[in-house]
Short mmCIF file of C-alpha atoms in Angstrom, two decimals:
data_model
loop_
_atom_site.label_atom_id
_atom_site.label_comp_id
_atom_site.label_asym_id
_atom_site.label_seq_id
_atom_site.Cartn_x
_atom_site.Cartn_y
_atom_site.Cartn_z
CA MET A 1 36.20 -3.87 26.71
CA ALA A 2 32.81 -3.92 24.97
CA LEU A 3 33.50 -0.94 22.77
CA GLU A 4 36.57 1.08 22.00
CA VAL A 5 36.42 4.00 19.58
CA THR A 6 39.68 5.73 18.67
CA ASN A 7 40.12 8.99 16.80
CA LEU A 8 36.88 8.54 14.90
CA ARG A 9 36.08 11.01 12.14
CA ALA A 10 32.77 10.79 10.27
CA GLY A 11 30.00 12.76 8.60
CA TYR A 12 27.53 12.84 5.76
CA GLY A 13 28.95 12.88 2.26
CA LYS A 14 31.88 15.29 2.24
CA LYS A 15 30.68 17.09 5.35
CA THR A 16 32.52 16.12 8.52
CA VAL A 17 30.41 16.13 11.69
CA LEU A 18 32.66 14.20 14.05
CA THR A 19 36.17 15.52 14.08
CA ASP A 20 37.88 13.33 16.65
CA ILE A 21 35.99 10.95 18.92
CA SER A 22 37.63 8.53 21.30
CA LEU A 23 35.57 6.65 23.85
CA ARG A 24 35.49 3.39 25.75
CA LEU A 25 32.69 1.27 27.15
CA GLY A 26 33.43 -1.55 29.57
CA ASP A 27 31.46 -4.81 29.76
CA GLY A 28 28.23 -4.21 31.63
CA GLU A 29 28.83 -0.50 31.89
CA ILE A 30 26.20 2.21 31.39
CA VAL A 31 27.66 5.23 29.68
CA ALA A 32 25.71 8.39 28.93
CA MET A 33 26.51 10.79 26.16
CA ILE A 34 25.25 14.32 26.59
CA GLY A 35 25.65 17.57 24.72
CA VAL A 36 23.66 20.22 22.86
CA ASN A 37 21.74 19.55 19.65
CA GLY A 38 24.10 19.24 16.70
CA ALA A 39 27.07 18.21 18.83
CA GLY A 40 27.21 14.91 16.91
CA LYS A 41 25.79 12.48 19.47
CA SER A 42 23.43 10.68 17.07
CA THR A 43 26.08 10.70 14.36
CA THR A 44 28.44 8.95 16.78
CA LEU A 45 25.92 6.19 17.46
CA ASN A 46 25.05 5.84 13.77
CA THR A 47 28.72 5.58 12.81
CA ILE A 48 29.50 2.98 15.48
CA PHE A 49 26.49 0.97 14.30
CA GLY A 50 27.50 1.12 10.63
CA LEU A 51 24.77 3.35 9.20
CA ILE A 52 27.43 5.93 8.30
CA PRO A 53 30.87 4.90 7.05
CA PRO A 54 33.75 6.29 9.17
CA GLN A 55 36.16 8.64 7.38
CA ALA A 56 39.03 7.81 9.74
CA GLY A 57 39.73 6.12 13.06
CA THR A 58 38.88 2.71 14.44
CA ILE A 59 35.84 1.14 16.08
CA ARG A 60 36.53 -2.05 18.03
CA TYR A 61 33.68 -4.14 19.38
CA ASN A 62 34.74 -6.95 21.74
CA GLY A 63 38.25 -6.49 20.38
CA GLN A 64 37.23 -6.82 16.73
CA GLU A 65 37.50 -3.95 14.24
CA ILE A 66 33.96 -3.29 12.91
CA GLY A 67 34.28 0.18 11.35
CA GLY A 68 32.11 0.54 8.25
CA ARG A 69 30.56 -2.90 8.21
CA ARG A 70 26.87 -3.42 7.48
CA PRO A 71 24.48 -2.94 10.47
CA GLY A 72 23.06 -6.42 9.89
CA LEU A 73 26.39 -7.99 10.83
CA ASN A 74 26.61 -5.94 14.03
CA VAL A 75 23.08 -7.01 14.93
CA LEU A 76 24.09 -10.64 14.49
CA ASP A 77 26.99 -10.04 16.88
CA GLY A 78 24.68 -8.66 19.55
CA MET A 79 24.88 -4.92 18.98
CA THR A 80 21.64 -3.00 18.55
CA LEU A 81 20.69 0.58 17.85
CA THR A 82 17.45 2.08 19.14
CA PRO A 83 17.08 5.24 17.06
CA GLN A 84 15.70 8.53 18.21
CA GLY A 85 11.98 9.28 18.30
CA ALA A 86 10.61 5.87 19.33
CA ARG A 87 10.84 4.63 15.78
CA VAL A 88 8.71 1.58 15.09
CA PHE A 89 6.90 0.31 11.99
CA PRO A 90 3.57 2.17 12.47
CA ASN A 91 1.48 0.02 10.11
CA LEU A 92 2.62 -3.29 11.58
CA THR A 93 1.18 -4.78 14.75
CA ILE A 94 3.14 -4.95 18.00
CA HIS A 95 3.58 -8.65 17.43
CA GLN A 96 4.96 -8.04 13.92
CA ASN A 97 7.21 -5.22 15.11
CA LEU A 98 8.83 -7.48 17.68
CA THR A 99 9.21 -10.22 15.07
CA MET A 100 10.97 -7.69 12.85
CA GLY A 101 13.17 -6.68 15.80
CA GLY A 102 14.33 -10.29 15.85
CA TYR A 103 14.52 -10.50 12.08
CA THR A 104 17.97 -12.09 12.06
CA ILE A 105 16.98 -14.92 14.44
CA ARG A 106 16.60 -18.18 12.57
CA HIS A 107 14.32 -20.25 14.73
CA ARG A 108 10.71 -19.33 15.25
CA SER A 109 10.63 -20.89 18.73
CA GLU A 110 13.54 -18.67 19.76
CA VAL A 111 11.67 -15.60 18.45
CA ASN A 112 8.62 -16.56 20.51
CA ALA A 113 10.68 -17.13 23.65
CA ARG A 114 12.37 -13.77 23.36
CA ARG A 115 9.07 -12.04 22.68
CA GLU A 116 7.79 -13.48 25.99
CA ASN A 117 10.90 -12.07 27.61
CA VAL A 118 10.10 -8.59 26.29
CA PHE A 119 6.55 -8.90 27.60
CA ARG A 120 7.93 -9.73 31.05
CA LEU A 121 9.69 -6.36 31.05
CA PHE A 122 6.89 -4.43 29.31
CA PRO A 123 3.60 -6.20 30.17
CA VAL A 124 1.56 -3.43 28.55
CA LEU A 125 2.80 -4.57 25.13
CA ALA A 126 1.42 -8.07 25.66
CA GLN A 127 -2.08 -6.66 26.10
CA ARG A 128 -1.96 -4.94 22.71
CA LEU A 129 -0.39 -7.70 20.66
CA ASN A 130 -2.46 -7.21 17.53
CA GLN A 131 -2.79 -3.45 17.71
CA ARG A 132 -0.99 -1.38 15.10
CA ALA A 133 2.09 0.30 16.53
CA GLY A 134 1.01 3.65 15.07
CA THR A 135 -1.90 3.77 17.52
CA LEU A 136 0.30 3.46 20.63
CA SER A 137 1.04 6.34 23.01
CA GLY A 138 4.51 7.88 23.06
CA GLY A 139 5.60 5.91 26.10
CA GLU A 140 4.31 2.62 24.72
CA ARG A 141 6.02 3.26 21.41
CA GLN A 142 9.31 3.83 23.19
CA MET A 143 8.82 0.57 25.11
CA LEU A 144 8.18 -1.19 21.81
CA ALA A 145 11.27 0.39 20.24
CA ILE A 146 13.42 -0.79 23.16
CA GLY A 147 11.64 -4.16 23.04
CA MET A 148 12.55 -4.55 19.36
CA SER A 149 16.22 -4.15 20.29
CA LEU A 150 15.88 -6.54 23.24
CA MET A 151 14.70 -9.24 20.82
CA MET A 152 18.35 -9.63 19.81
CA LYS A 153 19.48 -10.36 23.41
CA PRO A 154 22.01 -7.59 22.85
CA LYS A 155 25.41 -7.43 24.51
CA LEU A 156 25.69 -3.78 23.61
CA MET A 157 22.75 -1.44 23.16
CA LEU A 158 23.16 1.96 21.54
CA ILE A 159 20.12 4.00 22.54
CA ASP A 160 19.38 7.42 21.12
CA GLU A 161 17.38 9.66 23.47
CA PRO A 162 14.95 7.19 25.07
CA SER A 163 13.31 10.06 26.96
CA THR A 164 12.14 12.17 23.99
CA GLY A 165 8.43 12.86 24.10
CA LEU A 166 7.94 11.19 27.48
CA ALA A 167 6.42 12.77 30.58
CA PRO A 168 9.00 13.21 33.41
CA LEU A 169 7.53 10.33 35.40
CA LEU A 170 7.76 8.03 32.39
CA VAL A 171 11.36 9.08 31.79
CA THR A 172 12.32 7.83 35.24
CA GLU A 173 10.41 4.63 34.62
CA MET A 174 12.06 4.09 31.23
CA LEU A 175 15.54 4.63 32.64
CA GLU A 176 14.78 2.21 35.47
CA HIS A 177 13.77 -0.38 32.88
CA LEU A 178 17.08 0.10 31.11
CA LYS A 179 18.97 -0.18 34.37
CA ARG A 180 17.12 -3.41 35.05
CA VAL A 181 18.04 -4.84 31.65
CA ASN A 182 21.66 -3.93 32.37
CA ARG A 183 21.61 -5.58 35.80
CA GLU A 184 19.82 -8.74 34.71
CA THR A 185 21.65 -9.46 31.48
CA GLY A 186 24.94 -7.59 31.84
CA THR A 187 24.21 -5.66 28.66
CA SER A 188 26.42 -2.62 28.12
CA LEU A 189 24.49 0.55 27.35
CA LEU A 190 25.60 3.63 25.48
CA ILE A 191 22.79 6.12 25.88
CA VAL A 192 22.52 9.50 24.21
CA GLU A 193 20.45 11.80 26.40
CA GLN A 194 19.51 15.41 27.02
CA THR A 195 17.86 15.05 30.40
CA GLN A 196 19.59 15.27 33.75
CA GLN A 197 17.82 12.13 34.96
CA ILE A 198 20.27 10.00 32.98
CA MET A 199 22.83 10.80 35.69
CA THR A 200 20.94 8.54 38.10
CA ILE A 201 21.73 5.38 36.14
CA ALA A 202 24.97 6.21 34.32
CA ASP A 203 28.32 4.85 35.47
CA ARG A 204 30.23 7.35 33.36
CA VAL A 205 29.38 10.35 31.19
CA TYR A 206 30.83 11.80 28.02
CA CYS A 207 29.88 15.31 27.07
CA MET A 208 30.13 16.13 23.37
CA LYS A 209 30.63 19.50 21.80
CA LEU A 210 31.09 20.38 18.12
CA GLY A 211 31.99 16.90 16.99
CA ARG A 212 34.40 16.01 19.78
CA ILE A 213 34.37 14.81 23.38
CA ALA A 214 34.64 17.89 25.58
CA VAL A 215 34.39 16.46 29.10
CA GLU A 216 34.45 12.96 30.51
CA GLY A 217 33.78 11.85 34.06
CA LYS A 218 31.60 10.30 36.74
CA PRO A 219 28.00 11.55 36.96
CA GLU A 220 28.74 13.22 40.30
CA ARG A 221 31.08 15.58 38.51
CA PHE A 222 28.28 16.63 36.18
CA MET A 223 25.65 16.86 38.88
CA ASP A 224 27.18 20.11 39.98
CA ARG A 225 24.78 22.38 38.11
CA GLU A 226 27.41 24.87 37.10
CA GLU A 227 29.47 22.18 35.40
CA LEU A 228 26.37 20.72 33.74
CA ARG A 229 25.31 24.04 32.37
CA LYS A 230 28.80 24.57 31.01
CA ALA A 231 28.55 21.24 29.25
CA TYR A 232 25.15 21.90 27.73
CA LEU A 233 25.59 25.40 26.43
CA ALA A 234 27.62 25.80 23.31
CA ASP A 235 28.49 29.48 23.95
CA VAL A 236 30.32 28.84 27.23
CA GLY A 237 33.99 28.35 26.42
CA GLU A 238 36.33 25.82 27.93
CA MET B 1 -31.73 -2.72 -19.43
CA LEU B 2 -32.15 -4.36 -16.03
CA ALA B 3 -32.16 -7.74 -17.72
CA GLN B 4 -28.61 -7.05 -18.82
CA LEU B 5 -27.46 -6.18 -15.32
CA PRO B 6 -26.28 -9.65 -14.19
CA GLN B 7 -24.24 -10.04 -17.39
CA VAL B 8 -22.77 -6.58 -16.98
CA LEU B 9 -21.83 -7.29 -13.37
CA VAL B 10 -20.18 -10.56 -14.35
CA ASN B 11 -18.18 -8.78 -17.05
CA GLY B 12 -17.30 -6.18 -14.45
CA VAL B 13 -16.06 -8.83 -12.05
CA VAL B 14 -13.83 -10.35 -14.74
CA LEU B 15 -12.33 -7.00 -15.77
CA GLY B 16 -12.15 -6.06 -12.08
CA ALA B 17 -10.14 -9.22 -11.41
CA VAL B 18 -7.63 -8.22 -14.10
CA TYR B 19 -7.41 -4.66 -12.75
CA ALA B 20 -7.08 -5.94 -9.16
CA LEU B 21 -4.09 -8.09 -10.10
CA ILE B 22 -2.52 -5.17 -11.96
CA GLY B 23 -3.12 -2.85 -8.99
CA VAL B 24 -1.74 -5.19 -6.34
CA GLY B 25 1.44 -5.91 -8.31
CA PHE B 26 2.18 -2.23 -8.84
CA ALA B 27 1.30 -1.30 -5.25
CA ILE B 28 3.77 -3.87 -3.85
CA ILE B 29 6.57 -2.29 -5.86
CA TYR B 30 5.50 1.29 -5.21
CA SER B 31 5.12 0.88 -1.47
CA THR B 32 8.38 -1.03 -1.01
CA LEU B 33 10.74 0.76 -3.40
CA GLY B 34 9.04 4.13 -3.10
CA VAL B 35 9.42 4.47 -6.85
CA LEU B 36 6.66 5.34 -9.30
CA HIS B 37 7.68 2.42 -11.45
CA PHE B 38 6.45 3.50 -14.89
CA ALA B 39 8.63 0.87 -16.52
CA HIS B 40 6.23 -1.65 -14.92
CA GLY B 41 4.24 -1.37 -18.17
CA ILE B 42 7.03 -3.11 -20.07
CA VAL B 43 6.59 -6.28 -17.99
CA PHE B 44 3.10 -6.66 -19.49
CA VAL B 45 4.36 -6.11 -23.02
CA ALA B 46 7.41 -8.34 -22.55
CA ALA B 47 5.54 -11.24 -20.94
CA SER B 48 2.81 -11.37 -23.60
CA TYR B 49 5.15 -10.89 -26.58
CA LEU B 50 7.61 -13.47 -25.25
CA VAL B 51 4.85 -16.08 -25.01
CA PHE B 52 3.73 -15.06 -28.50
CA TRP B 53 7.27 -15.36 -29.80
CA PHE B 54 8.19 -18.64 -28.08
CA SER B 55 4.95 -20.51 -28.64
CA LEU B 56 3.58 -19.12 -31.90
CA THR B 57 6.77 -18.28 -33.80
CA MET B 58 9.48 -20.54 -32.41
CA GLY B 59 7.25 -23.57 -31.82
CA VAL B 60 8.20 -24.00 -28.17
CA PRO B 61 5.57 -26.00 -26.19
CA VAL B 62 2.95 -23.59 -24.86
CA TRP B 63 3.46 -24.34 -21.16
CA LEU B 64 7.20 -23.87 -21.53
CA GLY B 65 6.66 -20.65 -23.47
CA ILE B 66 4.42 -19.31 -20.70
CA VAL B 67 6.89 -20.22 -17.95
CA ALA B 68 9.78 -18.74 -19.93
CA GLY B 69 7.76 -15.60 -20.66
CA ILE B 70 7.03 -15.05 -16.97
CA VAL B 71 10.60 -15.80 -15.87
CA ILE B 72 12.24 -13.54 -18.46
CA ALA B 73 9.77 -10.68 -17.88
CA VAL B 74 10.44 -10.87 -14.12
CA GLY B 75 14.18 -11.02 -14.82
CA LEU B 76 13.83 -7.89 -16.93
CA SER B 77 12.22 -6.04 -14.02
CA LEU B 78 15.03 -7.14 -11.68
CA LEU B 79 17.52 -5.86 -14.25
CA ILE B 80 15.72 -2.49 -14.34
CA ASN B 81 16.02 -2.36 -10.55
CA ALA B 82 19.71 -3.28 -10.68
CA LEU B 83 20.66 -0.88 -13.48
CA ILE B 84 18.34 2.08 -12.85
CA TYR B 85 16.72 2.24 -9.40
CA GLU B 86 19.45 0.92 -7.11
CA PRO B 87 22.22 3.13 -8.58
CA LEU B 88 19.94 6.18 -8.45
CA ARG B 89 19.03 5.34 -4.86
CA ALA B 90 22.72 5.02 -3.95
CA ARG B 91 23.31 8.47 -5.47
CA GLU B 92 20.32 9.86 -3.58
CA ALA B 93 18.51 11.03 -6.72
CA ARG B 94 15.33 13.01 -6.26
CA PRO B 95 12.04 11.13 -6.85
CA TYR B 96 11.24 12.95 -10.09
CA ILE B 97 14.66 12.00 -11.52
CA VAL B 98 13.84 8.36 -10.83
CA LEU B 99 10.38 8.87 -12.35
CA VAL B 100 11.80 10.32 -15.57
CA ALA B 101 14.40 7.54 -15.76
CA SER B 102 11.60 5.00 -15.33
CA ILE B 103 9.46 6.51 -18.11
CA GLY B 104 12.53 6.65 -20.35
CA THR B 105 13.31 3.00 -19.68
CA PHE B 106 9.75 2.05 -20.53
CA ILE B 107 9.81 3.93 -23.85
CA VAL B 108 13.20 2.51 -24.88
CA LEU B 109 12.23 -1.08 -24.11
CA GLU B 110 8.78 -0.67 -25.65
CA ASN B 111 10.32 0.56 -28.86
CA LEU B 112 12.87 -2.26 -28.93
CA ILE B 113 10.05 -4.80 -28.66
CA GLY B 114 7.99 -2.85 -31.20
CA ILE B 115 10.85 -2.80 -33.71
CA GLN B 116 11.27 -6.56 -33.32
CA PHE B 117 7.58 -7.50 -33.59
CA ALA B 118 5.96 -4.57 -35.45
CA PHE B 119 3.84 -2.08 -33.55
CA ILE B 120 0.49 -3.40 -34.79
CA PRO B 121 -1.55 -5.88 -32.72
CA ARG B 122 -0.82 -9.53 -33.52
CA LEU B 123 -3.25 -12.43 -33.34
CA PHE B 124 -2.57 -14.41 -30.14
CA GLU B 125 -4.18 -17.77 -30.65
CA LEU B 126 -2.72 -20.48 -28.46
CA PRO B 127 -3.79 -24.09 -29.19
CA PHE B 128 -6.37 -24.01 -26.40
CA SER B 129 -7.58 -20.45 -27.06
CA LYS B 130 -10.65 -21.59 -29.02
CA VAL B 131 -11.87 -23.73 -26.11
CA LEU B 132 -11.12 -21.03 -23.56
CA LEU B 133 -12.98 -18.38 -25.53
CA THR B 134 -16.14 -20.36 -26.31
CA PRO B 135 -18.92 -18.92 -24.13
CA ILE B 136 -20.94 -21.21 -21.93
CA LEU B 137 -24.47 -20.19 -21.05
CA VAL B 138 -25.00 -20.32 -17.28
CA GLY B 139 -28.59 -19.34 -16.50
CA ASN B 140 -28.87 -16.34 -18.76
CA ILE B 141 -25.26 -15.24 -18.38
CA TYR B 142 -22.54 -15.93 -20.92
CA LEU B 143 -19.27 -17.03 -19.37
CA THR B 144 -16.04 -18.00 -21.09
CA PRO B 145 -13.67 -20.52 -19.49
CA ILE B 146 -10.85 -17.95 -19.65
CA ALA B 147 -13.01 -15.50 -17.65
CA ILE B 148 -13.46 -18.15 -14.96
CA ILE B 149 -9.71 -18.85 -14.99
CA ILE B 150 -8.96 -15.12 -14.65
CA VAL B 151 -11.28 -14.70 -11.66
CA ALA B 152 -9.97 -17.89 -10.03
CA THR B 153 -6.37 -16.78 -10.58
CA ALA B 154 -7.12 -13.38 -9.09
CA ILE B 155 -8.67 -14.98 -6.01
CA VAL B 156 -5.82 -17.46 -5.54
CA LEU B 157 -3.08 -14.86 -6.05
CA CYS B 158 -4.74 -12.22 -3.86
CA VAL B 159 -5.24 -14.75 -1.04
CA GLY B 160 -1.66 -15.88 -1.62
CA MET B 161 -0.42 -12.31 -1.33
CA TYR B 162 -2.45 -11.80 1.83
CA LEU B 163 -0.84 -14.89 3.40
CA PHE B 164 2.59 -13.80 2.14
CA PHE B 165 2.35 -10.41 3.82
CA SER B 166 0.63 -11.42 7.04
CA CYS B 167 2.09 -14.86 7.74
CA THR B 168 5.62 -15.00 6.36
CA LYS B 169 8.63 -13.22 7.78
CA ILE B 170 9.90 -12.11 4.38
CA GLY B 171 6.43 -10.77 3.52
CA THR B 172 6.32 -8.69 6.70
CA ALA B 173 9.87 -7.57 5.91
CA VAL B 174 8.69 -6.28 2.53
CA LEU B 175 6.06 -4.16 4.33
CA ALA B 176 8.63 -3.02 6.89
CA VAL B 177 11.08 -1.84 4.23
CA GLY B 178 8.21 0.06 2.61
CA HIS B 179 7.41 1.83 5.88
CA ASP B 180 10.91 2.75 7.02
CA THR B 181 13.95 1.54 5.10
CA GLU B 182 16.47 2.81 7.63
CA LEU B 183 14.74 1.16 10.57
CA ALA B 184 14.62 -2.05 8.52
CA GLU B 185 18.37 -1.72 8.04
CA ILE B 186 18.78 -1.12 11.79
CA VAL B 187 17.04 -4.37 12.76
CA GLY B 188 19.43 -6.17 10.44
CA MET B 189 17.47 -6.64 7.22
CA ARG B 190 19.22 -6.72 3.89
CA THR B 191 16.93 -4.05 2.55
CA LYS B 192 18.36 -4.23 -0.97
CA LEU B 193 17.49 -7.92 -1.19
CA VAL B 194 14.00 -7.20 0.15
CA ARG B 195 13.51 -4.60 -2.60
CA TYR B 196 14.44 -7.20 -5.22
CA VAL B 197 11.92 -9.62 -3.68
CA ALA B 198 9.18 -6.97 -3.88
CA MET B 199 10.11 -6.16 -7.48
CA GLY B 200 10.07 -9.85 -8.40
CA VAL B 201 6.74 -10.59 -6.72
CA GLY B 202 5.02 -7.51 -8.18
CA SER B 203 6.36 -8.24 -11.66
CA ALA B 204 5.38 -11.90 -11.50
CA LEU B 205 1.79 -10.82 -10.80
CA ALA B 206 2.01 -8.48 -13.80
CA ALA B 207 3.39 -11.16 -16.12
CA VAL B 208 0.71 -13.71 -15.21
CA THR B 209 -2.00 -11.10 -15.62
CA ALA B 210 -0.67 -9.96 -18.99
CA ILE B 211 -0.69 -13.48 -20.42
CA LEU B 212 -4.22 -14.30 -19.19
CA TRP B 213 -5.52 -10.95 -20.40
CA CYS B 214 -4.00 -11.37 -23.88
CA ILE B 215 -5.49 -14.85 -24.18
CA GLN B 216 -8.88 -13.31 -23.38
CA LEU B 217 -8.38 -10.46 -25.85
CA GLY B 218 -7.11 -12.89 -28.51
CA GLN B 219 -4.23 -10.59 -29.42
CA VAL B 220 -0.97 -9.16 -28.22
CA ASP B 221 -0.74 -5.42 -28.49
CA MET B 222 1.93 -2.87 -27.59
CA THR B 223 -0.69 -0.61 -26.02
CA ILE B 224 -1.27 -3.11 -23.18
CA GLY B 225 1.75 -1.60 -21.44
CA TRP B 226 0.26 1.88 -21.23
CA VAL B 227 -3.26 0.67 -20.42
CA ALA B 228 -2.01 -1.57 -17.61
CA LEU B 229 0.26 1.17 -16.35
CA PHE B 230 -2.56 3.68 -16.05
CA VAL B 231 -4.81 1.15 -14.37
CA ALA B 232 -2.00 0.26 -11.96
CA PHE B 233 -1.16 3.86 -11.26
CA PHE B 234 -4.76 4.90 -10.64
CA ALA B 235 -5.68 1.82 -8.61
CA THR B 236 -2.67 2.39 -6.34
CA ILE B 237 -3.12 6.11 -5.80
CA PHE B 238 -6.90 5.73 -5.61
CA ALA B 239 -6.46 3.14 -2.83
CA GLY B 240 -4.26 5.35 -0.66
CA GLU B 241 -0.57 5.35 0.09
CA GLY B 242 0.89 2.03 1.19
CA LYS B 243 -2.41 0.18 0.82
CA ILE B 244 -1.47 -2.93 -1.14
CA ALA B 245 -4.69 -4.88 -0.60
CA GLY B 246 -6.55 -1.62 -1.17
CA ALA B 247 -5.09 -1.38 -4.67
CA GLY B 248 -6.72 -4.73 -5.41
CA GLY B 249 -10.02 -3.36 -4.12
CA THR B 250 -9.88 -0.18 -6.18
CA GLY B 251 -8.79 -2.13 -9.28
CA PHE B 252 -11.86 -4.26 -8.79
CA ILE B 253 -14.13 -1.24 -8.36
CA MET B 254 -12.70 0.30 -11.55
CA GLY B 255 -13.50 -2.87 -13.52
CA ILE B 256 -17.09 -2.83 -12.29
CA VAL B 257 -17.58 0.89 -12.98
CA TRP B 258 -16.25 0.50 -16.51
CA ASN B 259 -18.84 -2.17 -17.29
CA VAL B 260 -21.75 -0.56 -15.48
CA ALA B 261 -21.06 2.67 -17.36
CA ALA B 262 -21.40 0.69 -20.60
CA LEU B 263 -24.89 -0.31 -19.51
CA ARG B 264 -26.19 3.22 -19.79
CA PHE B 265 -23.80 4.95 -22.17
CA PRO B 266 -22.09 3.99 -25.45
CA THR B 267 -18.82 2.15 -24.81
CA LYS B 268 -16.77 5.03 -26.17
CA TRP B 269 -17.82 6.84 -22.99
CA SER B 270 -16.59 4.12 -20.61
CA GLN B 271 -13.10 5.47 -20.13
CA THR B 272 -14.29 9.03 -19.60
CA ILE B 273 -16.87 7.94 -17.06
CA LEU B 274 -14.41 5.70 -15.22
CA PHE B 275 -11.83 8.42 -14.78
CA MET B 276 -14.43 11.06 -13.92
CA PHE B 277 -15.54 8.66 -11.22
CA VAL B 278 -11.97 8.22 -9.94
CA ILE B 279 -11.28 11.96 -9.96
CA THR B 280 -14.52 12.71 -8.14
CA MET B 281 -13.70 10.11 -5.49
CA LEU B 282 -10.19 11.51 -5.03
CA TRP B 283 -11.64 15.00 -4.79
CA MET B 284 -13.91 13.85 -1.97
CA LYS B 285 -11.28 11.69 -0.23
CA PRO B 286 -7.79 12.86 -1.23
CA GLU B 287 -6.03 10.30 0.95
CA GLY B 288 -7.57 7.52 -1.15
CA VAL B 289 -10.44 5.13 -0.58
CA PHE B 290 -8.58 3.02 1.99
CA GLY B 291 -6.05 5.65 2.96
CA THR B 292 -5.66 7.05 6.44
CA ARG B 293 -3.80 10.13 7.52
CA THR B 294 -1.91 8.15 10.15
CA GLY B 295 -0.75 5.81 7.40
CA ARG B 296 1.49 8.59 6.12
CA MET B 297 3.53 8.79 9.25
CA GLY B 298 5.88 6.02 8.23
CA LYS B 299 7.00 7.81 5.08
#
């Protein structure tokens, strides 16, 4: 079991956003997390990753309790978070951004090797090595953001809305890239998404609502439009 | 008047070198910590008075006094970060709260040093000061050895800073933390440690500059803190947000303008002219001389 979250409660300061989250992620599995804005999807990822301390519950990563520990330690253990909005360091070059993605890697030769690996997946980045990341297009920025996470050769990637700001065609392409990473390296993926296209690559889906998991199941179950709509809209009761 | 121009430009370059060092040091701290570090002024006062105290009062060897002065002044800045900025950051204080705390810290420490050493300027004559301050005539320009040392130091340290930021991992990390602290945390950086590094590097530049400048002036003076602070503040804002090298450039420009103004107007006008120049430039280009609108996105 790559990740096992049990009865997780978390929030910002005294405010509780997640009331009771339990979820599992098997080795090499792709799990999607859907739900309306404000359901607590990003908060779930941020809490698992250690950016927000949990108020209650347990987070086990590869069998080890990691709740509340510093993100840097999770990164060292092969867990990465790709935050929402294709976040990169805009004033640094692509080369520097990737180096920062692999910040915790000791050896320079290893950093270079992994950078080449990222270029194999996203050749467009290799052509713009010394360009500032702020000048990239939305799609390229998202590739760079994913590339920064890939620098860590992650075993578990937490990815927050990789499709935001991308044209529909690029969304499909991006999801195919993620699927390819999963197939080639066996990396488990927990992807927060709003688009239906995520159903094409997900093994399992959690739907969140008001800080808890409302529905869980195979993508086929959600592909029924009625069911999907029910999951997305907050005003439709259970 | 034109005959004086080369001399004036040389003087401008020397003052510009001092201002550039001041600007770069402050900009490193400002862009990384996101704090308008008013207490930066105290590093200048502390470094120069410590050298004065160790070497001219206590009889410590000069080189040791200088090293100790730099180390203690830098240590003081790290202490300010540990006791004021980091706790306020952890409590998510608003920027103006941090600003007021910083000004308060500066005033308290300035007064403590003033009470210890008297608030009047003190003669700062190190054993080699006489040699360093004796002008040499090169062509028809007067140059003092200390002026040459100041310009050389500025070149070495600015090149050093450039290499630090563009070629070392920790240097790039300092920039990264300045752009987006949370993302830096996400890739696994110990952002707190990086902030201490930035504070230490910026303060070390300030300490070195303060000592060289006081040797050139031949005195230590409490007002150096405020003067340096205003230069630092203006050079940084004038350069544009997040532009560390730019702050060196604007510091340099300010030094030149100050001296060129003196060519045409009485020296009592220099300050007025300099700041009228800065304000006019900001009015024309509010994002700063080297600033870009895209550069703000990371904030």
